Structures are given as C-alpha cells and as structure tokens.
Amino acid sequence: MLKTNKSSQGPVLILLGPPGAGKGTQARYLVMHANLYHLSTGDLLRHAVSKKTPAGIIAKKAMENGDLVSDELVLEILSFRLSEIGESGGVILDGFPRTLTQATMLDNLLATRSQAVSFVISLNVDDDQIITRISGRFSCANCNTGYHDIFQPTEVNGVCDKCGSNNFVRRADDNIDAISTRLAAYNLETAPLISHYNARGLLKSIDASKNIENVSKEIQSAISEITEAITQ
Ligand code: AP5
C-alpha cells in the first residue's frame, strides 16, 4: 500500500475534509499500516501555542476564533517539520493545504525534496454529524491519543488506552461559535481544493459518515485505485 512506481521518494497523501471529518483519526490508523509520518498542521500549531513560540503567539487568537492562520506562518511551521524528516520520507498531510495558495506552496516545497502529491482523499460528512463529533471529542493530555465520548471511548472509563494517564483535555476551539467559523472557512477557502485536485486526477471522495473502521477500509481501497490509475 501507498507506493507508486513513479519515484523512489516516499508518497505524499493529503487528507482533506471539514473540521471533525476524521482526518486525524484516519491518519493515525494509516500510519499503523504504512511507513509514513503523520503531519498535522493543527497539532504543530497547537504545540507552538502551548510552548508560546513567536509563531504560536501569532497563531493563538486566530485558532481560538476558528479562523485560518496565515499561509506563510503555516508553511514555515510545516517546512521546518518536513526538514526534520529524511528527504525520502513519505507523509500524510492532515489539515494542509487549506487554501489554493497553500496548494501551490506545497507543490514548490515538495519539488525541493523531489516529491509530489501522490493522493488526495476527501472525507465527506454533513454538518450535523460534524457538530456531534467535535462536541464529543477529547484527547489524552499526556500522549495526545484522540477519543470521543460516544464513538471512540476509552476502554476503561477515565484511563487512556495507550499510556494509562487519567488526564484528558478538550480543545479551546471545539465550541459552537468556533465550529461555525471553522466550517465557513472550510467551505470558502478549502473546499475549492476538491476540484483543484480532482482536475489533476489525484482525488477520491469518501463517505466519511460511516464508522471509523469502514472509513479506514474505504480509504485504503481508494488509495489502491488511485495507485493503479497513476501507474497504468
Ligand atoms: P485542525 O487541528 O486541523 O482542525 P480541523 O481541520 O478543524 O480538524 P479537526 O482536528 O477538528 O478534525 P479531524 O478531521 O481531524 O477529526 P478527528 O479525527 O479529530 O486545525 C485547527 C486550527 O488550526 C484551524 O482552525 C486553524 O486555525 C489552524 N490551522 C491548521 N492548519 C491550518 C492551515 N493549513 N492553514 C491555516 N490554518 C490552519 O475526529 C473528530 C471526532 O470524531 C473525534 O472525537 C473522533 O473520535 C470522532 N470520529 C472520527 N471519525 C469518526 C467516525 N468515522 N465515526 C464516528 N466518530 C468519528
């Protein structure tokens, strides 16, 4: 899975979708099956905010409101993280690109690594389900494992399955006002990427309203289909 015969460089998979569509959840599933790095610009930005780095201080307000952070700032953070990964490392991009400008920036950045976008998976979920998913989301404060009150609870109540911690957090932007702003930003700035990547023959749309395991299976078969189309 996740190999093309076009290049010896690692594949670059983009997970596209509205807030709460399951991008982070599916990225974590995919990295268990493939030798890829999971790069979430949301996680990188939240880390910068928590460490109060110059980038984090600038990003904090926009993130709390649910607005997009500037293209330049996100690119800077992503470039730095990519530079830490070996040149041939394959990646799953979760939450990047989010604008057409970022898509161009990404192509340029990947070209410096002799890489290119390999596949784009678009996760589709309706707004009601997005709100249900986001309002029930929490994660382990120690190891960042993600959960949901109803759909993905811990095995033992109040104890992280992965590290045993009993310290959990909810995100500052997981409130109804910020969710509305994030959805509006997605529809205005990010949704145009669907036709952008479709025109390049790289995109598969998935019904992400199914349960986590079924969505994961669909993503894996979509990747196989795109790989076959590219390599024919
Ligand atoms: P980011 O962290 O990327 O947030 P987002 O795009 O809003 O996406 P989420 O993390 O909320 O959702 P997800 O799709 O990963 O869903 P998850 O798997 O957690 O960005 C945050 C902010 O940072 C942005 O608003 C912006 O300010 C800034 N930012 C980041 N990148 C940027 C960029 N490139 N440019 C500019 N600004 C940027 O799932 C959600 C919940 O649902 C979980 O609890 C999960 O358990 C559950 N769940 C998942 N799948 C299923 C399923 N199939 N069935 C049932 N439940 C499910």
Coordinates of C-alpha atoms and ligand atoms in Angstrom, one line a residue:
M1 CA 0.0 0.0 0.0
L2 CA 1.0 3.6 -0.5
K3 CA 3.7 3.1 -3.1
T4 CA 3.9 4.4 -6.6
N5 CA 6.5 3.2 -9.1
K6 CA 7.0 6.8 -10.4
S7 CA 9.7 7.7 -7.9
S8 CA 11.8 6.2 -5.1
Q9 CA 10.7 9.1 -2.9
G10 CA 8.0 8.4 -0.3
P11 CA 4.4 9.1 -1.2
V12 CA 2.6 12.2 -0.1
L13 CA -1.1 11.7 0.9
I14 CA -3.4 14.6 1.7
L15 CA -6.4 14.1 3.9
L16 CA -8.9 16.8 3.0
G17 CA -12.2 17.4 4.9
P18 CA -14.1 19.7 7.1
P19 CA -13.4 20.0 10.8
G20 CA -14.3 16.8 12.6
A21 CA -14.5 14.8 9.4
G22 CA -12.0 12.3 10.9
K23 CA -8.7 13.4 9.3
G24 CA -6.6 13.0 12.5
T25 CA -8.4 9.7 13.4
Q26 CA -7.8 8.2 9.9
A27 CA -4.2 9.5 9.7
R28 CA -3.4 7.7 13.0
Y29 CA -4.9 4.5 11.5
L30 CA -2.9 4.8 8.3
V31 CA 0.4 5.3 10.0
M32 CA -0.1 2.0 11.8
H33 CA -0.2 0.2 8.4
A34 CA 2.4 2.2 6.4
N35 CA 5.8 3.7 7.0
L36 CA 4.7 7.3 6.8
Y37 CA 4.9 10.4 9.0
H38 CA 1.7 12.0 10.2
L39 CA 1.9 15.8 9.8
S40 CA -1.0 17.7 11.3
T41 CA -0.6 21.5 10.9
G42 CA -3.3 21.8 13.7
D43 CA -1.1 19.7 16.1
L44 CA 2.0 21.6 15.1
L45 CA 0.3 24.9 15.7
R46 CA -1.2 23.8 19.0
H47 CA 2.3 22.7 20.1
A48 CA 3.7 26.2 19.1
V49 CA 0.8 27.8 21.0
S50 CA 1.4 25.7 24.1
K51 CA 5.2 26.5 24.0
K52 CA 4.5 30.2 23.4
T53 CA 6.9 30.3 20.5
P54 CA 6.7 33.5 18.3
A55 CA 4.6 31.6 15.8
G56 CA 2.4 30.2 18.5
I57 CA 1.8 33.7 19.9
I58 CA 0.7 35.0 16.5
A59 CA -1.5 31.9 15.7
K60 CA -3.3 31.7 19.1
K61 CA -6.1 34.2 18.5
A62 CA -7.0 33.0 15.0
M63 CA -7.1 29.4 16.2
E64 CA -9.3 30.1 19.2
N65 CA -11.8 32.0 16.9
G66 CA -11.7 29.2 14.3
D67 CA -10.1 31.4 11.6
L68 CA -7.3 30.2 9.4
V69 CA -3.7 31.1 10.4
S70 CA -1.8 32.9 7.6
D71 CA -0.5 30.8 4.7
E72 CA 3.1 32.0 5.4
L73 CA 3.1 31.1 9.0
V74 CA 1.7 27.6 8.4
L75 CA 4.2 27.0 5.6
E76 CA 7.1 28.0 7.9
I77 CA 6.0 25.5 10.5
L78 CA 5.4 22.7 8.0
S79 CA 8.7 23.3 6.2
F80 CA 10.6 23.1 9.5
R81 CA 8.9 19.8 10.4
L82 CA 9.5 18.4 6.9
S83 CA 13.1 19.3 7.1
E84 CA 13.4 17.1 10.2
I85 CA 12.1 14.1 8.1
G86 CA 14.5 12.4 5.8
E87 CA 14.3 13.5 2.1
S88 CA 12.7 10.3 1.0
G89 CA 10.2 10.1 3.9
G90 CA 6.6 9.6 2.9
V91 CA 4.0 11.7 4.7
I92 CA 0.3 12.0 5.5
L93 CA -0.7 15.7 5.5
D94 CA -3.7 16.3 7.8
G95 CA -5.1 19.9 7.6
F96 CA -2.7 21.1 4.9
P97 CA -3.1 22.5 2.3
R98 CA -6.2 24.5 3.3
T99 CA -6.1 27.2 0.6
L100 CA -5.2 27.2 -3.1
T101 CA -2.2 29.4 -2.2
Q102 CA -1.1 26.7 0.2
A103 CA -1.5 24.0 -2.5
T104 CA 0.9 25.9 -4.7
M105 CA 3.3 26.5 -1.8
L106 CA 3.2 22.7 -1.1
D107 CA 4.0 21.8 -4.7
N108 CA 7.0 24.1 -4.6
L109 CA 8.2 22.8 -1.3
L110 CA 7.8 19.1 -2.3
A111 CA 9.7 19.8 -5.6
T112 CA 12.7 20.8 -3.5
R113 CA 12.5 17.3 -2.0
S114 CA 11.9 15.6 -5.4
Q115 CA 8.5 14.7 -4.2
A116 CA 5.0 15.5 -5.4
V117 CA 1.4 15.0 -4.1
S118 CA 0.5 11.3 -4.7
F119 CA -3.1 11.0 -3.5
V120 CA -5.8 13.3 -2.0
I121 CA -8.6 11.7 0.0
S122 CA -11.6 14.0 0.5
L123 CA -13.7 13.0 3.6
N124 CA -17.4 14.0 3.3
V125 CA -19.6 14.3 6.4
D126 CA -22.7 16.5 6.9
D127 CA -22.7 19.5 9.3
D128 CA -24.9 17.8 12.0
Q129 CA -22.5 14.9 12.3
I130 CA -19.6 17.3 12.4
I131 CA -21.0 19.1 15.4
T132 CA -21.8 15.8 17.2
R133 CA -18.2 14.5 16.5
I134 CA -16.5 17.7 17.6
S135 CA -18.6 18.3 20.7
G136 CA -17.8 14.8 22.0
R137 CA -14.0 14.9 21.2
F138 CA -11.3 14.7 23.9
S139 CA -7.7 13.6 24.0
C140 CA -5.1 12.3 26.4
A141 CA -3.1 15.3 27.7
N142 CA 0.0 13.0 28.0
C143 CA 0.2 11.1 24.7
N144 CA -2.4 13.0 22.6
T145 CA -4.4 9.9 21.7
G146 CA -7.8 11.0 20.4
Y147 CA -11.2 9.8 21.8
H148 CA -14.9 10.5 21.5
D149 CA -17.5 10.3 24.3
I150 CA -19.8 8.1 22.3
F151 CA -17.9 6.8 19.1
Q152 CA -14.4 6.2 20.5
P153 CA -14.5 6.0 24.3
T154 CA -11.6 4.7 26.4
E155 CA -11.8 1.0 27.2
V156 CA -11.7 1.8 30.9
N157 CA -13.6 4.9 31.9
G158 CA -11.2 7.8 32.6
V159 CA -8.0 5.9 31.7
C160 CA -6.1 6.4 28.4
D161 CA -5.8 3.1 26.5
K162 CA -2.4 3.9 25.3
C163 CA -0.4 5.4 28.2
G164 CA -2.7 4.9 31.3
S165 CA -2.9 8.6 32.1
N166 CA -6.1 9.9 33.6
N167 CA -5.5 13.4 32.4
F168 CA -7.7 14.4 29.4
V169 CA -8.2 17.7 27.6
R170 CA -10.8 19.3 25.2
R171 CA -9.7 21.8 22.6
A172 CA -10.3 25.5 23.1
D173 CA -11.8 25.8 19.5
D174 CA -14.3 22.9 20.0
N175 CA -17.2 25.3 20.9
I176 CA -20.2 26.1 18.8
D177 CA -19.1 29.6 17.7
A178 CA -15.6 28.5 16.6
I179 CA -17.1 25.4 14.9
S180 CA -19.3 27.7 12.8
T181 CA -16.3 29.8 11.8
R182 CA -14.2 26.8 11.0
L183 CA -17.0 25.3 8.8
A184 CA -17.3 28.7 7.0
A185 CA -13.6 28.8 6.5
Y186 CA -13.6 25.3 5.1
N187 CA -16.4 26.0 2.6
L188 CA -14.9 29.2 1.4
E189 CA -11.1 28.5 1.4
T190 CA -10.6 24.8 1.5
A191 CA -13.5 23.2 -0.5
P192 CA -12.1 24.6 -3.8
L193 CA -9.2 22.3 -3.4
I194 CA -11.5 19.4 -4.2
S195 CA -11.9 20.4 -7.8
H196 CA -8.3 21.5 -7.9
Y197 CA -7.0 18.0 -7.1
N198 CA -9.8 16.3 -9.0
A199 CA -8.7 18.0 -12.2
R200 CA -5.2 16.6 -11.6
G201 CA -6.6 13.0 -11.3
L202 CA -5.4 12.6 -7.7
L203 CA -8.6 12.8 -5.7
K204 CA -11.0 10.3 -4.3
S205 CA -14.1 11.2 -2.3
I206 CA -15.1 9.0 0.6
D207 CA -18.4 8.9 2.5
A208 CA -16.9 9.5 6.0
S209 CA -20.2 9.3 7.8
K210 CA -19.6 5.5 8.3
N211 CA -17.9 4.1 11.3
I212 CA -14.1 4.6 11.8
E213 CA -13.1 1.1 10.6
N214 CA -15.3 1.2 7.5
V215 CA -14.0 4.7 6.6
S216 CA -10.5 3.4 7.0
K217 CA -11.1 0.4 4.7
E218 CA -12.6 2.8 2.1
I219 CA -9.5 5.0 2.2
Q220 CA -7.2 2.0 1.7
S221 CA -9.1 0.8 -1.3
A222 CA -9.3 4.4 -2.7
I223 CA -5.5 4.6 -2.4
S224 CA -5.2 1.3 -4.3
E225 CA -7.4 2.6 -7.1
I226 CA -5.5 5.8 -7.5
T227 CA -2.2 4.0 -7.4
E228 CA -3.4 1.7 -10.2
A229 CA -4.6 4.7 -12.3
I230 CA -1.3 6.5 -11.8
T231 CA 0.9 3.6 -12.6
Q232 CA -1.0 2.3 -15.7
Ligands
AP5_1 P1 -7.0 21.3 12.9 O1 -6.5 20.8 14.1 O2 -6.5 20.8 11.6 O3 -8.6 21.2 13.0 P2 -9.7 20.8 11.9 O4 -9.4 20.9 10.5 O5 -10.9 21.7 12.3 O6 -10.0 19.4 12.1 P3 -10.2 18.6 13.4 O7 -8.9 18.3 14.1 O8 -11.2 19.4 14.2 O9 -10.9 17.3 12.9 P4 -10.5 16.0 12.3 O10 -11.0 16.0 10.9 O11 -9.0 15.7 12.5 O12 -11.4 15.0 13.1 P5 -10.9 13.9 14.2 O13 -10.2 12.8 13.6 O14 -10.3 14.6 15.4 O15 -6.8 22.9 12.8 C1 -7.1 23.7 14.0 C2 -6.9 25.2 13.6 O16 -5.5 25.4 13.3 C3 -7.7 25.7 12.4 O17 -9.0 26.1 12.7 C4 -6.8 26.9 12.0 O18 -6.9 28.0 12.9 C5 -5.4 26.3 12.2 N1 -4.8 25.6 11.1 C6 -4.5 24.3 11.0 N2 -4.0 24.0 9.8 C7 -4.0 25.2 9.1 C8 -3.6 25.6 7.8 N3 -3.2 24.6 6.9 N4 -3.8 26.8 7.4 C9 -4.3 27.8 8.2 N5 -4.7 27.5 9.5 C10 -4.5 26.2 9.9 O19 -12.4 13.4 14.7 C11 -13.3 14.2 15.4 C12 -14.0 13.4 16.4 O20 -14.9 12.5 15.8 C13 -13.1 12.5 17.3 O21 -13.5 12.5 18.6 C14 -13.2 11.1 16.7 O22 -13.0 10.1 17.7 C15 -14.5 11.1 16.1 N6 -14.6 10.4 14.8 C16 -13.7 10.4 13.8 N7 -14.1 9.6 12.8 C17 -15.3 9.1 13.2 C18 -16.2 8.2 12.5 N8 -16.0 7.7 11.3 N9 -17.4 7.9 13.2 C19 -17.6 8.4 14.4 N10 -16.8 9.3 15.1 C20 -15.6 9.6 14.5

